[in-house]
Every structure is written in structure tokens, then in C-alpha cells.
Amino acid sequence: MTIGTVGVTVALALAPAATAVADTSPTASGATFNLFIPGTWETSESADPSKPIGALKPIADRLRHDHGDSAVIYFLPYVARAFDNGESYGTSKATALENAGTVLRDYASQHPDARFTITGYSQGADAAGDLASAIGNELGPIAADAVLAVALLADPRAGTAGETVVGPREDGIGIADPRPAGMGSLMGRVSAICAPDDLYCSIDKSQNPLLGQLGTVLGKTPADAEAAVKKAATATTVLASVDIPGIIDGLTRLPREVAAGDLRSAHVVSGTLNNRLRPLVTLASMVDFTEVSTTLALIPDETGLTKAASLLAAALAHVDFQRTADLVGRIQELTWSGVGAVAARTGAKTLPTTTTTPSDVRQVARELAVLSSSIVTVHPRTGTEVTAVSPDLRSMATAVTEIVATRAITDPATVVTDAVSAGSFYASDSHVHYGTLVVDAEGRDAIDWFGKWLSDSIARAS
């Protein structure tokens, strides 16, 4: 998920009080509040905002050295994740925007004469730039006149109108695309630095079409795009190995066996069906089938496997596998008890105890029949990146397995990963080495330049 201009407006206008500003901040009219938003994995929601961390720490240290207590330093605590620990990049960035809006609004309320600077790195620059765009277009938590400077380091939305590019210039743009609304009235007060070979903030999408599309459609940085492709590759392997036609047959047959009173056959069918469903249940808990489908649709390959798997994943996105498996397991359990009761009348010695009645089993089977109709008769709803050729899930699954068999594909995952240059999903070392990127004629690196620029901006205002 990418937070665009409209999303910024909502996030900043409606944000609840989430992160309080320390009471130790100065009250002098010349004081500046300097908001720093760290990059992915550099902070957390429980971090101490008074302690500078990560790539931006030297810049904050420079401001403290030059301006002492008159420069309040605040490192924003937020999720700062990217598709790990159950958190998505988009959700993480949204928390950064929400927390930042609350902090700025609260501080401005307590200190009406305060001036502000905003600095962000990587995911933090993504959020800081969106925040600046909202402020510059009169949609932010504070007035644009109160903002002295905005520093964006390795911004995934680089190329936004109204920012001043410092250092090496390239034709590339940020992987998540520039902000449509631009920087508004903050033009001239927003500076951006990006290393030419840092794919987070400088990518030529004509030369990197897959990575560019992933960044745009899925709102991902290169590392996130790599993770998406790996998930799609794993899903393709599972989808190629699962007997989906067998699952459809079992889901069709099971309610009929129960309705006919043949508990012994129903028990056998439910046991087989349970085993066939298990890989899909596990996969569904690990991936988002819609995301897998979209990712696969962007990856061309000569075998046709990625397209077929994309259609199959799109159809499966609307199936509740966990609930289906739970009902099948329940029928397996109930029919075992029922079979035991029948066996008791034939002289079996070791039997399950049961109070199960045929109506109990039929009730579960009816619920399964209703739920499984989404599998037996599928009409997938797909996004613009996926074209549904057939609504028949059985045909889709058969197409996948036939391609694997015909092409003698032993590892379907490699078809997905080999279709793309693996190296294109890794940002170069330049993403973390801005302390060595020279950006001006005086030999200053990106970190030094931002430190001096922000310090000078504060000095001029005071």
C-alpha cells in the first residue's frame, strides 16, 4: 500500500493523539523543533524519541552542537517495518505519518512561535516527503510558514515537483513514484539527496520494468519486491503440487455421502480431503493470494507457468481454506464416531464413545457444501493486472500441472525467480553508505551537507 496525497490528508487530519512530545522542550520563541523520521528497522514504536539513532544521528548531533537546547531533537517512534513480523511497508509508513502529524500538531499548539525542520531517511523519507507535500498544499498538521527546511535522504518517492536535488543528478525516480501534488508552497525549502545507483530513490523504470512495476503497483522498495517474488515463487511450487481437481471432487462428493447415510465412505473421503487441503491451508496462512497473483502477472516467462499460476492464485484469493479444512476435519471426526457406533453392533472390541447422531453430521456437511461452493464454482474477481481467461478452477489447476509436466519443470519456484535478475531486487551498498557520497564541490558527503544546511536554516531564522 502506498500512501498518496489523499491518504496523507486523511492520516494527518484525523490522526489521534498517539505520541506525546516531552515536556522538557524549550519555550523560547526562537526554538526549533527538529523532527527526524528514521528508516526501516532503525526504530520501533517503543523507542526513546530523545535519543538520535540510525543514519540520521550525525545530522541531529550537528544541530545539537550548533544550537544547543534551542534545537529540540525528536526521533519519531513508529513501526518501521517492511513485510516482516506481520507488518507491511504501507502500514508501517502510515503509522509514521499518523504519529508525525500528532507530534507536530501538539508541539505547535504548545509553542505557537516554534519553527520546524523535518528530516527523513529511506522509509522515513517516504513519510517525511508525504508530510511535507501535505503541509505545502495546506493539508498538513502545521502551517507551511512554520517550516524552515525539509531534508529527504534516499526518498522512495524522489522526483517530486518542488524539491531541490543536491549532489549527483540522474534521470531515475523513486521506486514508489513521485508525489502527484508536489511540494506546494514548500518549494525551495525541500532538499533531496539520492545516490545514482540506489534503486530505492533512483530507478529508470524503462530499464527495470519489472522492479518498476512492482514498486508502483505494490508500493514496494527493492527489498520488499524481492520478498514478494519469493512468496510468489513459493506459492507457485505449492499450487503446482496440490491436487485441486481432487479437492473439488472431494468437496462435491462428501456432502452427498453424508446425505446418503454412508458414514464409512464419508469418513474415507474426508480423510483424503483433509490431507489434500493441508498444503493450501498452510500456504494461505503465509501469503496473500491477491498479491501473489499480481506479482506473478508482472513476471514474463516462456513456459506460461507464471500466467497460469497467476490466474489460479486470483481465484483462490476468494476461498476460505481454513474454515473449509475445519469443517472437513469435523466431518472426519464425526464420521469416525459414527462408524464406531455402527461397528459396535457388529462385535468390534475397541471403539470410540459417541453421542453423535446422523443429523449432526448432515448439519456440518450442509455448511461445508455452502462454503465450498466458492471452490467448486469459482468466479474470480481480478485486478487490472490479471485477466481471467476462465472461471473454472479445475481448468486453471490442470493448466498449471500440465505446464509443469510438459516442460519437465522440477522446481516451479525457479521459473519465477529465474525470470528476473535476482540482483535487481537488492539496493546497492549506496543505500547505507551516504556518509561517503560526495555531493558538493567542497567535498562534503550527504550527511555533512544536510547537517550544515539544516543548521544554517535554523541560524537564519533565529
CSV table of C-alpha atoms in Angstrom, one decimal:
chain,number,residue,atom,x,y,z
A,1,MET,CA,0.0,0.0,0.0
A,2,THR,CA,1.3,3.4,-0.9
A,3,ILE,CA,0.0,6.4,0.9
A,4,GLY,CA,-0.7,9.1,-1.7
A,5,THR,CA,-1.8,12.7,-1.4
A,6,VAL,CA,-5.4,11.8,-0.4
A,7,GLY,CA,-4.1,9.2,2.1
A,8,VAL,CA,-1.9,11.8,3.7
A,9,THR,CA,-4.8,14.2,4.0
A,10,VAL,CA,-6.8,11.6,5.9
A,11,ALA,CA,-4.0,10.4,8.0
A,12,LEU,CA,-2.9,13.8,9.1
A,13,ALA,CA,-6.3,15.3,9.6
A,14,LEU,CA,-7.8,12.5,11.6
A,15,ALA,CA,-4.8,11.2,13.5
A,16,PRO,CA,-5.5,10.6,17.2
A,17,ALA,CA,-3.0,11.7,19.9
A,18,ALA,CA,-0.6,8.8,19.5
A,19,THR,CA,2.9,10.1,20.5
A,20,ALA,CA,3.3,12.8,23.1
A,21,VAL,CA,6.1,15.4,23.0
A,22,ALA,CA,8.3,15.6,26.0
A,23,ASP,CA,7.5,18.4,28.5
A,24,THR,CA,11.2,19.3,28.6
A,25,SER,CA,11.1,21.2,25.3
A,26,PRO,CA,12.1,24.9,25.5
A,27,THR,CA,9.5,27.7,25.4
A,28,ALA,CA,11.7,30.4,23.8
A,29,SER,CA,10.1,31.9,20.7
A,30,GLY,CA,13.3,31.2,18.7
A,31,ALA,CA,13.3,27.5,19.4
A,32,THR,CA,13.1,25.0,16.6
A,33,PHE,CA,11.5,21.6,16.7
A,34,ASN,CA,13.5,19.2,14.5
A,35,LEU,CA,11.6,16.0,13.6
A,36,PHE,CA,13.6,13.1,12.4
A,37,ILE,CA,12.0,10.0,10.9
A,38,PRO,CA,14.4,7.0,10.8
A,39,GLY,CA,14.4,4.4,8.1
A,40,THR,CA,13.2,0.8,8.1
A,41,TRP,CA,14.3,-1.3,11.1
A,42,GLU,CA,16.1,1.7,12.6
A,43,THR,CA,13.5,2.4,15.3
A,44,SER,CA,10.3,1.0,16.8
A,45,GLU,CA,7.1,2.2,18.4
A,46,SER,CA,8.7,2.0,21.9
A,47,ALA,CA,11.9,3.8,21.0
A,48,ASP,CA,13.0,6.8,23.1
A,49,PRO,CA,12.4,9.9,20.8
A,50,SER,CA,15.1,11.9,22.6
A,51,LYS,CA,17.9,9.5,21.5
A,52,PRO,CA,19.2,10.0,18.0
A,53,ILE,CA,19.7,6.7,16.1
A,54,GLY,CA,20.5,5.3,12.7
A,55,ALA,CA,21.7,7.1,9.6
A,56,LEU,CA,20.3,10.5,10.7
A,57,LYS,CA,22.1,10.5,14.1
A,58,PRO,CA,25.1,12.6,12.9
A,59,ILE,CA,22.8,15.2,11.5
A,60,ALA,CA,21.0,15.5,14.8
A,61,ASP,CA,24.3,15.6,16.6
A,62,ARG,CA,25.3,18.6,14.4
A,63,LEU,CA,22.2,20.5,15.3
A,64,ARG,CA,22.7,19.9,19.0
A,65,HIS,CA,26.3,21.0,18.7
A,66,ASP,CA,25.5,24.2,16.8
A,67,HIS,CA,22.3,25.3,18.6
A,68,GLY,CA,22.2,23.5,22.0
A,69,ASP,CA,18.9,23.3,23.8
A,70,SER,CA,17.2,25.8,21.4
A,71,ALA,CA,17.1,23.0,18.9
A,72,VAL,CA,14.7,20.3,20.1
A,73,ILE,CA,15.6,16.9,18.6
A,74,TYR,CA,12.8,14.4,18.2
A,75,PHE,CA,13.3,10.9,16.6
A,76,LEU,CA,9.9,9.6,15.7
A,77,PRO,CA,8.9,6.2,17.2
A,78,TYR,CA,7.0,4.2,14.7
A,79,VAL,CA,6.7,0.6,13.4
A,80,ALA,CA,9.5,0.9,10.9
A,81,ARG,CA,9.0,-2.5,9.3
A,82,ALA,CA,8.7,-3.8,5.8
A,83,PHE,CA,6.7,-7.0,5.3
A,84,ASP,CA,8.1,-8.8,8.4
A,85,ASN,CA,6.7,-9.5,11.8
A,86,GLY,CA,3.3,-9.3,10.3
A,87,GLU,CA,3.7,-5.6,9.3
A,88,SER,CA,3.6,-4.3,5.8
A,89,TYR,CA,5.6,-1.3,4.5
A,90,GLY,CA,2.4,0.6,3.7
A,91,THR,CA,1.0,0.1,7.2
A,92,SER,CA,4.3,1.0,8.8
A,93,LYS,CA,4.6,4.2,6.8
A,94,ALA,CA,1.0,5.1,7.7
A,95,THR,CA,1.9,4.9,11.4
A,96,ALA,CA,4.8,7.2,10.8
A,97,LEU,CA,2.5,9.7,9.1
A,98,GLU,CA,-0.1,9.5,11.8
A,99,ASN,CA,2.5,9.8,14.7
A,100,ALA,CA,4.3,12.6,13.0
A,101,GLY,CA,1.1,14.6,12.4
A,102,THR,CA,0.2,14.2,16.0
A,103,VAL,CA,3.6,15.3,17.3
A,104,LEU,CA,3.8,18.3,15.1
A,105,ARG,CA,0.3,19.4,15.8
A,106,ASP,CA,0.7,19.1,19.6
A,107,TYR,CA,4.1,20.9,19.6
A,108,ALA,CA,2.7,23.8,17.5
A,109,SER,CA,-0.2,24.0,19.9
A,110,GLN,CA,2.0,24.3,22.9
A,111,HIS,CA,4.6,26.5,21.2
A,112,PRO,CA,2.8,28.8,18.7
A,113,ASP,CA,6.1,30.6,17.7
A,114,ALA,CA,8.1,27.5,17.1
A,115,ARG,CA,9.7,26.8,13.8
A,116,PHE,CA,10.2,23.3,12.4
A,117,THR,CA,12.5,21.2,10.3
A,118,ILE,CA,11.7,17.7,9.0
A,119,THR,CA,14.2,15.1,8.1
A,120,GLY,CA,13.7,11.5,6.8
A,121,TYR,CA,15.7,8.6,5.6
A,122,SER,CA,14.5,5.8,3.3
A,123,GLN,CA,11.0,4.8,4.5
A,124,GLY,CA,11.3,7.7,6.9
A,125,ALA,CA,11.9,10.0,3.9
A,126,ASP,CA,8.9,8.4,2.2
A,127,ALA,CA,6.8,9.5,5.1
A,128,ALA,CA,8.6,12.9,5.6
A,129,GLY,CA,8.1,13.8,2.0
A,130,ASP,CA,4.4,12.9,2.1
A,131,LEU,CA,4.1,15.1,5.2
A,132,ALA,CA,5.9,18.0,3.5
A,133,SER,CA,3.6,17.6,0.5
A,134,ALA,CA,0.6,17.8,2.7
A,135,ILE,CA,1.9,20.8,4.6
A,136,GLY,CA,2.9,22.6,1.4
A,137,ASN,CA,-0.6,22.1,0.0
A,138,GLU,CA,-2.3,23.4,3.2
A,139,LEU,CA,-3.4,19.9,4.2
A,140,GLY,CA,-0.9,19.2,7.0
A,141,PRO,CA,-0.9,19.5,10.8
A,142,ILE,CA,1.1,22.7,10.9
A,143,ALA,CA,1.3,25.9,8.7
A,144,ALA,CA,3.8,25.9,5.8
A,145,ASP,CA,5.2,29.2,7.1
A,146,ALA,CA,6.4,27.5,10.2
A,147,VAL,CA,8.6,25.0,8.3
A,148,LEU,CA,12.2,26.1,7.8
A,149,ALA,CA,13.6,23.1,5.9
A,150,VAL,CA,12.8,19.5,4.8
A,151,ALA,CA,15.6,17.1,4.2
A,152,LEU,CA,14.9,13.8,2.3
A,153,LEU,CA,17.6,11.2,2.1
A,154,ALA,CA,17.1,8.2,-0.2
A,155,ASP,CA,13.4,9.0,-0.7
A,156,PRO,CA,11.4,6.2,-2.5
A,157,ARG,CA,9.2,8.9,-4.0
A,158,ALA,CA,12.1,11.0,-5.3
A,159,GLY,CA,11.4,13.2,-8.3
A,160,THR,CA,8.5,15.1,-6.6
A,161,ALA,CA,8.0,18.6,-8.1
A,162,GLY,CA,9.2,21.4,-5.8
A,163,GLU,CA,12.2,19.6,-4.2
A,164,THR,CA,15.8,20.7,-4.9
A,165,VAL,CA,18.1,17.8,-5.8
A,166,VAL,CA,21.5,18.1,-4.2
A,167,GLY,CA,24.6,16.1,-5.4
A,168,PRO,CA,24.7,13.7,-8.4
A,169,ARG,CA,21.8,14.0,-10.7
A,170,GLU,CA,20.2,11.1,-12.5
A,171,ASP,CA,17.2,10.6,-14.7
A,172,GLY,CA,15.7,8.0,-12.4
A,173,ILE,CA,12.8,8.5,-10.0
A,174,GLY,CA,11.8,6.9,-6.7
A,175,ILE,CA,10.6,3.3,-6.9
A,176,ALA,CA,7.2,4.3,-5.4
A,177,ASP,CA,6.8,7.2,-7.9
A,178,PRO,CA,6.8,11.0,-7.2
A,179,ARG,CA,4.1,12.6,-5.2
A,180,PRO,CA,1.4,14.0,-7.7
A,181,ALA,CA,0.7,17.1,-5.7
A,182,GLY,CA,4.3,18.2,-5.4
A,183,MET,CA,5.7,20.2,-2.5
A,184,GLY,CA,3.3,23.2,-2.9
A,185,SER,CA,4.4,26.3,-1.0
A,186,LEU,CA,7.4,24.5,0.5
A,187,MET,CA,9.1,24.7,-2.9
A,188,GLY,CA,12.7,25.8,-2.3
A,189,ARG,CA,12.7,24.5,1.3
A,190,VAL,CA,12.8,20.8,0.4
A,191,SER,CA,16.2,19.3,-0.4
A,192,ALA,CA,16.7,15.7,-1.6
A,193,ILE,CA,19.8,13.6,-1.9
A,194,CYS,CA,19.9,10.2,-3.7
A,195,ALA,CA,22.9,8.1,-4.8
A,196,PRO,CA,22.7,7.4,-8.5
A,197,ASP,CA,22.7,3.6,-8.1
A,198,ASP,CA,20.3,3.5,-5.1
A,199,LEU,CA,17.3,1.8,-6.6
A,200,TYR,CA,15.1,3.0,-3.7
A,201,CYS,CA,15.2,6.5,-4.9
A,202,SER,CA,16.7,6.4,-8.4
A,203,ILE,CA,15.3,3.8,-10.8
A,204,ASP,CA,14.9,4.0,-14.6
A,205,LYS,CA,11.7,2.1,-15.0
A,206,SER,CA,12.2,1.6,-18.7
A,207,GLN,CA,15.4,-0.2,-17.9
A,208,ASN,CA,14.0,-2.0,-14.8
A,209,PRO,CA,10.4,-2.6,-15.9
A,210,LEU,CA,9.6,-5.5,-13.5
A,211,LEU,CA,11.1,-3.8,-10.5
A,212,GLY,CA,9.5,-0.5,-11.5
A,213,GLN,CA,6.0,-2.1,-11.9
A,214,LEU,CA,6.4,-3.9,-8.6
A,215,GLY,CA,7.3,-0.6,-6.9
A,216,THR,CA,4.4,1.2,-8.4
A,217,VAL,CA,1.7,-1.5,-8.2
A,218,LEU,CA,2.6,-3.0,-4.9
A,219,GLY,CA,4.2,0.1,-3.4
A,220,LYS,CA,7.4,-1.7,-2.5
A,221,THR,CA,11.0,-0.9,-2.1
A,222,PRO,CA,13.5,-3.3,-3.8
A,223,ALA,CA,13.9,-5.4,-0.7
A,224,ASP,CA,10.1,-5.7,-0.4
A,225,ALA,CA,9.8,-6.5,-4.1
A,226,GLU,CA,12.3,-9.3,-3.6
A,227,ALA,CA,10.2,-10.7,-0.7
A,228,ALA,CA,7.0,-10.5,-2.9
A,229,VAL,CA,8.7,-12.5,-5.7
A,230,LYS,CA,10.0,-15.1,-3.2
A,231,LYS,CA,6.5,-15.6,-1.8
A,232,ALA,CA,5.1,-15.9,-5.3
A,233,ALA,CA,7.7,-18.4,-6.2
A,234,THR,CA,6.9,-20.5,-3.1
A,235,ALA,CA,3.2,-20.3,-3.9
A,236,THR,CA,3.8,-21.5,-7.4
A,237,THR,CA,5.5,-24.6,-6.2
A,238,VAL,CA,2.7,-25.4,-3.8
A,239,LEU,CA,0.0,-24.7,-6.4
A,240,ALA,CA,1.8,-27.0,-8.9
A,241,SER,CA,1.8,-29.9,-6.5
A,242,VAL,CA,-1.7,-29.7,-4.9
A,243,ASP,CA,-4.4,-31.9,-6.4
A,244,ILE,CA,-7.0,-29.2,-6.8
A,245,PRO,CA,-9.2,-31.3,-9.1
A,246,GLY,CA,-9.2,-34.0,-6.4
A,247,ILE,CA,-10.1,-31.4,-3.8
A,248,ILE,CA,-13.0,-30.2,-5.9
A,249,ASP,CA,-14.2,-33.8,-6.4
A,250,GLY,CA,-13.9,-34.5,-2.7
A,251,LEU,CA,-15.9,-31.4,-1.7
A,252,THR,CA,-18.6,-32.3,-4.2
A,253,ARG,CA,-18.8,-35.9,-3.1
A,254,LEU,CA,-18.5,-35.5,0.7
A,255,PRO,CA,-21.9,-33.9,1.4
A,256,ARG,CA,-23.6,-36.5,-0.9
A,257,GLU,CA,-22.1,-39.4,1.1
A,258,VAL,CA,-23.2,-37.9,4.3
A,259,ALA,CA,-26.7,-37.1,3.0
A,260,ALA,CA,-27.0,-40.8,1.8
A,261,GLY,CA,-26.0,-42.0,5.3
A,262,ASP,CA,-22.8,-43.7,4.1
A,263,LEU,CA,-20.7,-42.7,7.0
A,264,ARG,CA,-18.0,-45.2,6.3
A,265,SER,CA,-17.4,-43.7,2.8
A,266,ALA,CA,-17.7,-40.2,4.1
A,267,HIS,CA,-15.0,-40.9,6.6
A,268,VAL,CA,-12.6,-42.1,4.0
A,269,VAL,CA,-13.4,-39.2,1.7
A,270,SER,CA,-13.0,-36.6,4.5
A,271,GLY,CA,-9.6,-38.1,5.5
A,272,THR,CA,-8.3,-38.0,2.0
A,273,LEU,CA,-9.7,-34.4,1.5
A,274,ASN,CA,-8.1,-33.3,4.7
A,275,ASN,CA,-4.6,-34.4,3.5
A,276,ARG,CA,-5.1,-32.7,0.2
A,277,LEU,CA,-6.3,-29.4,1.8
A,278,ARG,CA,-3.4,-29.2,4.3
A,279,PRO,CA,-0.8,-27.6,1.9
A,280,LEU,CA,-3.3,-24.9,0.8
A,281,VAL,CA,-4.2,-24.1,4.4
A,282,THR,CA,-0.6,-23.6,5.2
A,283,LEU,CA,0.1,-21.5,2.1
A,284,ALA,CA,-3.0,-19.3,2.7
A,285,SER,CA,-1.7,-18.5,6.2
A,286,MET,CA,1.7,-17.4,4.7
A,287,VAL,CA,0.8,-15.4,1.7
A,288,ASP,CA,-1.9,-13.0,0.3
A,289,PHE,CA,-3.1,-14.8,-2.9
A,290,THR,CA,-4.2,-11.5,-4.4
A,291,GLU,CA,-0.6,-10.2,-4.0
A,292,VAL,CA,0.8,-13.4,-5.3
A,293,SER,CA,-1.5,-13.2,-8.4
A,294,THR,CA,-0.5,-9.6,-9.1
A,295,THR,CA,3.2,-10.3,-8.7
A,296,LEU,CA,3.1,-13.4,-11.0
A,297,ALA,CA,1.2,-11.4,-13.6
A,298,LEU,CA,4.1,-9.0,-13.8
A,299,ILE,CA,6.7,-11.7,-14.4
A,300,PRO,CA,7.0,-13.0,-18.0
A,301,ASP,CA,8.4,-16.5,-18.7
A,302,GLU,CA,8.4,-18.6,-21.8
A,303,THR,CA,6.7,-21.6,-20.2
A,304,GLY,CA,3.5,-19.8,-19.4
A,305,LEU,CA,3.6,-21.1,-15.8
A,306,THR,CA,3.6,-17.6,-14.2
A,307,LYS,CA,0.5,-16.5,-16.1
A,308,ALA,CA,-1.4,-19.8,-15.3
A,309,ALA,CA,-0.4,-19.7,-11.7
A,310,SER,CA,-1.4,-16.0,-11.5
A,311,LEU,CA,-4.9,-16.9,-12.7
A,312,LEU,CA,-5.1,-19.7,-10.2
A,313,ALA,CA,-4.0,-17.6,-7.3
A,314,ALA,CA,-6.5,-14.9,-8.2
A,315,ALA,CA,-9.3,-17.5,-8.0
A,316,LEU,CA,-8.0,-18.9,-4.7
A,317,ALA,CA,-7.9,-15.5,-3.2
A,318,HIS,CA,-11.7,-15.7,-2.5
A,319,VAL,CA,-11.6,-19.1,-0.8
A,320,ASP,CA,-11.7,-19.6,3.0
A,321,PHE,CA,-9.4,-22.6,3.2
A,322,GLN,CA,-9.0,-22.5,7.0
A,323,ARG,CA,-12.8,-22.8,7.5
A,324,THR,CA,-13.2,-25.4,4.8
A,325,ALA,CA,-10.5,-27.5,6.3
A,326,ASP,CA,-12.0,-27.1,9.8
A,327,LEU,CA,-15.4,-28.4,8.5
A,328,VAL,CA,-13.8,-31.3,6.7
A,329,GLY,CA,-11.9,-32.2,9.8
A,330,ARG,CA,-15.1,-32.0,11.8
A,331,ILE,CA,-16.8,-34.4,9.4
A,332,GLN,CA,-13.9,-36.7,9.6
A,333,GLU,CA,-14.2,-36.7,13.4
A,334,LEU,CA,-17.9,-37.2,13.5
A,335,THR,CA,-18.0,-39.9,10.9
A,336,TRP,CA,-15.3,-41.8,12.8
A,337,SER,CA,-17.5,-41.7,15.8
A,338,GLY,CA,-20.5,-42.7,13.7
A,339,VAL,CA,-18.6,-45.6,12.1
A,340,GLY,CA,-17.6,-46.7,15.6
A,341,ALA,CA,-21.2,-46.8,16.7
A,342,VAL,CA,-22.1,-49.0,13.7
A,343,ALA,CA,-19.2,-51.3,14.4
A,344,ALA,CA,-20.4,-51.8,17.9
A,345,ARG,CA,-23.4,-53.6,16.6
A,346,THR,CA,-21.1,-55.9,14.6
A,347,GLY,CA,-19.0,-57.0,17.6
A,348,ALA,CA,-15.9,-54.7,17.4
A,349,LYS,CA,-14.0,-54.6,20.7
A,350,THR,CA,-12.2,-51.2,20.7
A,351,LEU,CA,-14.5,-48.4,19.7
A,352,PRO,CA,-14.9,-44.6,20.2
A,353,THR,CA,-17.6,-43.5,22.5
A,354,THR,CA,-20.0,-41.2,20.8
A,355,THR,CA,-23.3,-39.3,21.2
A,356,THR,CA,-23.2,-38.2,17.5
A,357,THR,CA,-26.4,-38.5,15.5
A,358,PRO,CA,-26.7,-38.6,11.7
A,359,SER,CA,-28.3,-35.2,11.8
A,360,ASP,CA,-25.2,-33.7,13.5
A,361,VAL,CA,-23.0,-34.9,10.6
A,362,ARG,CA,-25.5,-33.7,8.0
A,363,GLN,CA,-25.6,-30.2,9.5
A,364,VAL,CA,-21.8,-29.8,9.2
A,365,ALA,CA,-22.0,-31.3,5.7
A,366,ARG,CA,-24.6,-28.7,4.6
A,367,GLU,CA,-22.4,-25.9,6.0
A,368,LEU,CA,-19.4,-27.3,4.1
A,369,ALA,CA,-21.5,-27.5,0.9
A,370,VAL,CA,-22.4,-23.8,1.1
A,371,LEU,CA,-18.8,-22.8,1.9
A,372,SER,CA,-17.2,-25.0,-0.7
A,373,SER,CA,-19.4,-23.6,-3.5
A,374,SER,CA,-16.7,-20.9,-3.9
A,375,ILE,CA,-14.3,-23.6,-4.8
A,376,VAL,CA,-16.5,-25.9,-6.8
A,377,THR,CA,-17.9,-22.9,-8.9
A,378,VAL,CA,-15.4,-20.0,-8.9
A,379,HIS,CA,-15.9,-16.6,-10.5
A,380,PRO,CA,-12.7,-14.8,-9.6
A,381,ARG,CA,-12.6,-11.1,-9.2
A,382,THR,CA,-9.2,-9.9,-10.5
A,383,GLY,CA,-7.4,-6.6,-10.6
A,384,THR,CA,-6.3,-4.7,-13.8
A,385,GLU,CA,-3.0,-6.6,-13.8
A,386,VAL,CA,-4.7,-10.0,-14.2
A,387,THR,CA,-7.1,-11.1,-17.0
A,388,ALA,CA,-9.3,-14.1,-16.1
A,389,VAL,CA,-9.3,-16.4,-19.1
A,390,SER,CA,-11.6,-19.0,-17.4
A,391,PRO,CA,-13.7,-19.0,-14.3
A,392,ASP,CA,-13.2,-22.8,-14.0
A,393,LEU,CA,-10.9,-23.5,-11.1
A,394,ARG,CA,-10.4,-27.1,-12.2
A,395,SER,CA,-9.2,-25.9,-15.6
A,396,MET,CA,-6.8,-23.4,-14.1
A,397,ALA,CA,-5.2,-26.0,-11.8
A,398,THR,CA,-5.0,-28.5,-14.6
A,399,ALA,CA,-3.2,-25.9,-16.8
A,400,VAL,CA,-0.6,-25.3,-14.1
A,401,THR,CA,0.1,-29.0,-13.6
A,402,GLU,CA,0.2,-29.7,-17.4
A,403,ILE,CA,2.7,-27.0,-18.0
A,404,VAL,CA,4.9,-28.4,-15.2
A,405,ALA,CA,4.7,-31.9,-16.6
A,406,THR,CA,5.1,-30.9,-20.3
A,407,ARG,CA,8.1,-28.7,-19.7
A,408,ALA,CA,9.6,-31.2,-17.3
A,409,ILE,CA,9.8,-28.5,-14.6
A,410,THR,CA,11.2,-30.0,-11.4
A,411,ASP,CA,11.3,-26.8,-9.4
A,412,PRO,CA,8.5,-24.3,-10.3
A,413,ALA,CA,9.9,-21.7,-7.9
A,414,THR,CA,13.0,-21.3,-10.1
A,415,VAL,CA,10.8,-20.4,-13.1
A,416,VAL,CA,9.6,-17.4,-11.2
A,417,THR,CA,12.9,-16.3,-9.7
A,418,ASP,CA,15.0,-17.0,-12.8
A,419,ALA,CA,12.6,-14.9,-14.9
A,420,VAL,CA,14.1,-11.9,-13.1
A,421,SER,CA,17.6,-10.8,-12.4
A,422,ALA,CA,17.9,-11.6,-8.7
A,423,GLY,CA,20.4,-8.7,-8.3
A,424,SER,CA,17.8,-6.2,-9.3
A,425,PHE,CA,16.0,-6.7,-6.1
A,426,TYR,CA,18.9,-5.6,-3.9
A,427,ALA,CA,19.7,-2.0,-3.3
A,428,SER,CA,23.4,-1.4,-3.7
A,429,ASP,CA,25.6,-0.5,-0.8
A,430,SER,CA,25.0,3.1,-1.7
A,431,HIS,CA,21.7,2.9,0.2
A,432,VAL,CA,23.5,2.6,3.5
A,433,HIS,CA,26.7,4.5,2.6
A,434,TYR,CA,25.5,8.1,2.3
A,435,GLY,CA,28.3,9.1,4.6
A,436,THR,CA,30.7,8.6,1.7
A,437,LEU,CA,28.6,10.1,-1.1
A,438,VAL,CA,30.2,13.4,-2.1
A,439,VAL,CA,27.5,15.9,-3.0
A,440,ASP,CA,29.2,19.3,-3.5
A,441,ALA,CA,32.4,21.0,-4.7
A,442,GLU,CA,33.7,21.3,-1.2
A,443,GLY,CA,33.8,17.6,-0.8
A,444,ARG,CA,31.0,17.3,1.8
A,445,ASP,CA,29.2,14.0,1.9
A,446,ALA,CA,25.4,13.7,2.1
A,447,ILE,CA,25.2,13.6,5.9
A,448,ASP,CA,27.6,16.5,6.3
A,449,TRP,CA,25.7,18.6,3.7
A,450,PHE,CA,22.3,18.0,5.3
A,451,GLY,CA,23.7,18.8,8.8
A,452,LYS,CA,25.2,22.1,7.6
A,453,TRP,CA,22.1,23.0,5.5
A,454,LEU,CA,19.7,22.4,8.4
A,455,SER,CA,21.9,24.2,10.9
A,456,ASP,CA,22.2,27.2,8.6
A,457,SER,CA,18.4,27.3,8.1
A,458,ILE,CA,17.9,27.4,11.8
A,459,ALA,CA,20.5,30.1,12.3
A,460,ARG,CA,19.0,32.3,9.6
A,461,ALA,CA,15.5,32.0,11.2
A,462,SER,CA,16.8,33.0,14.7
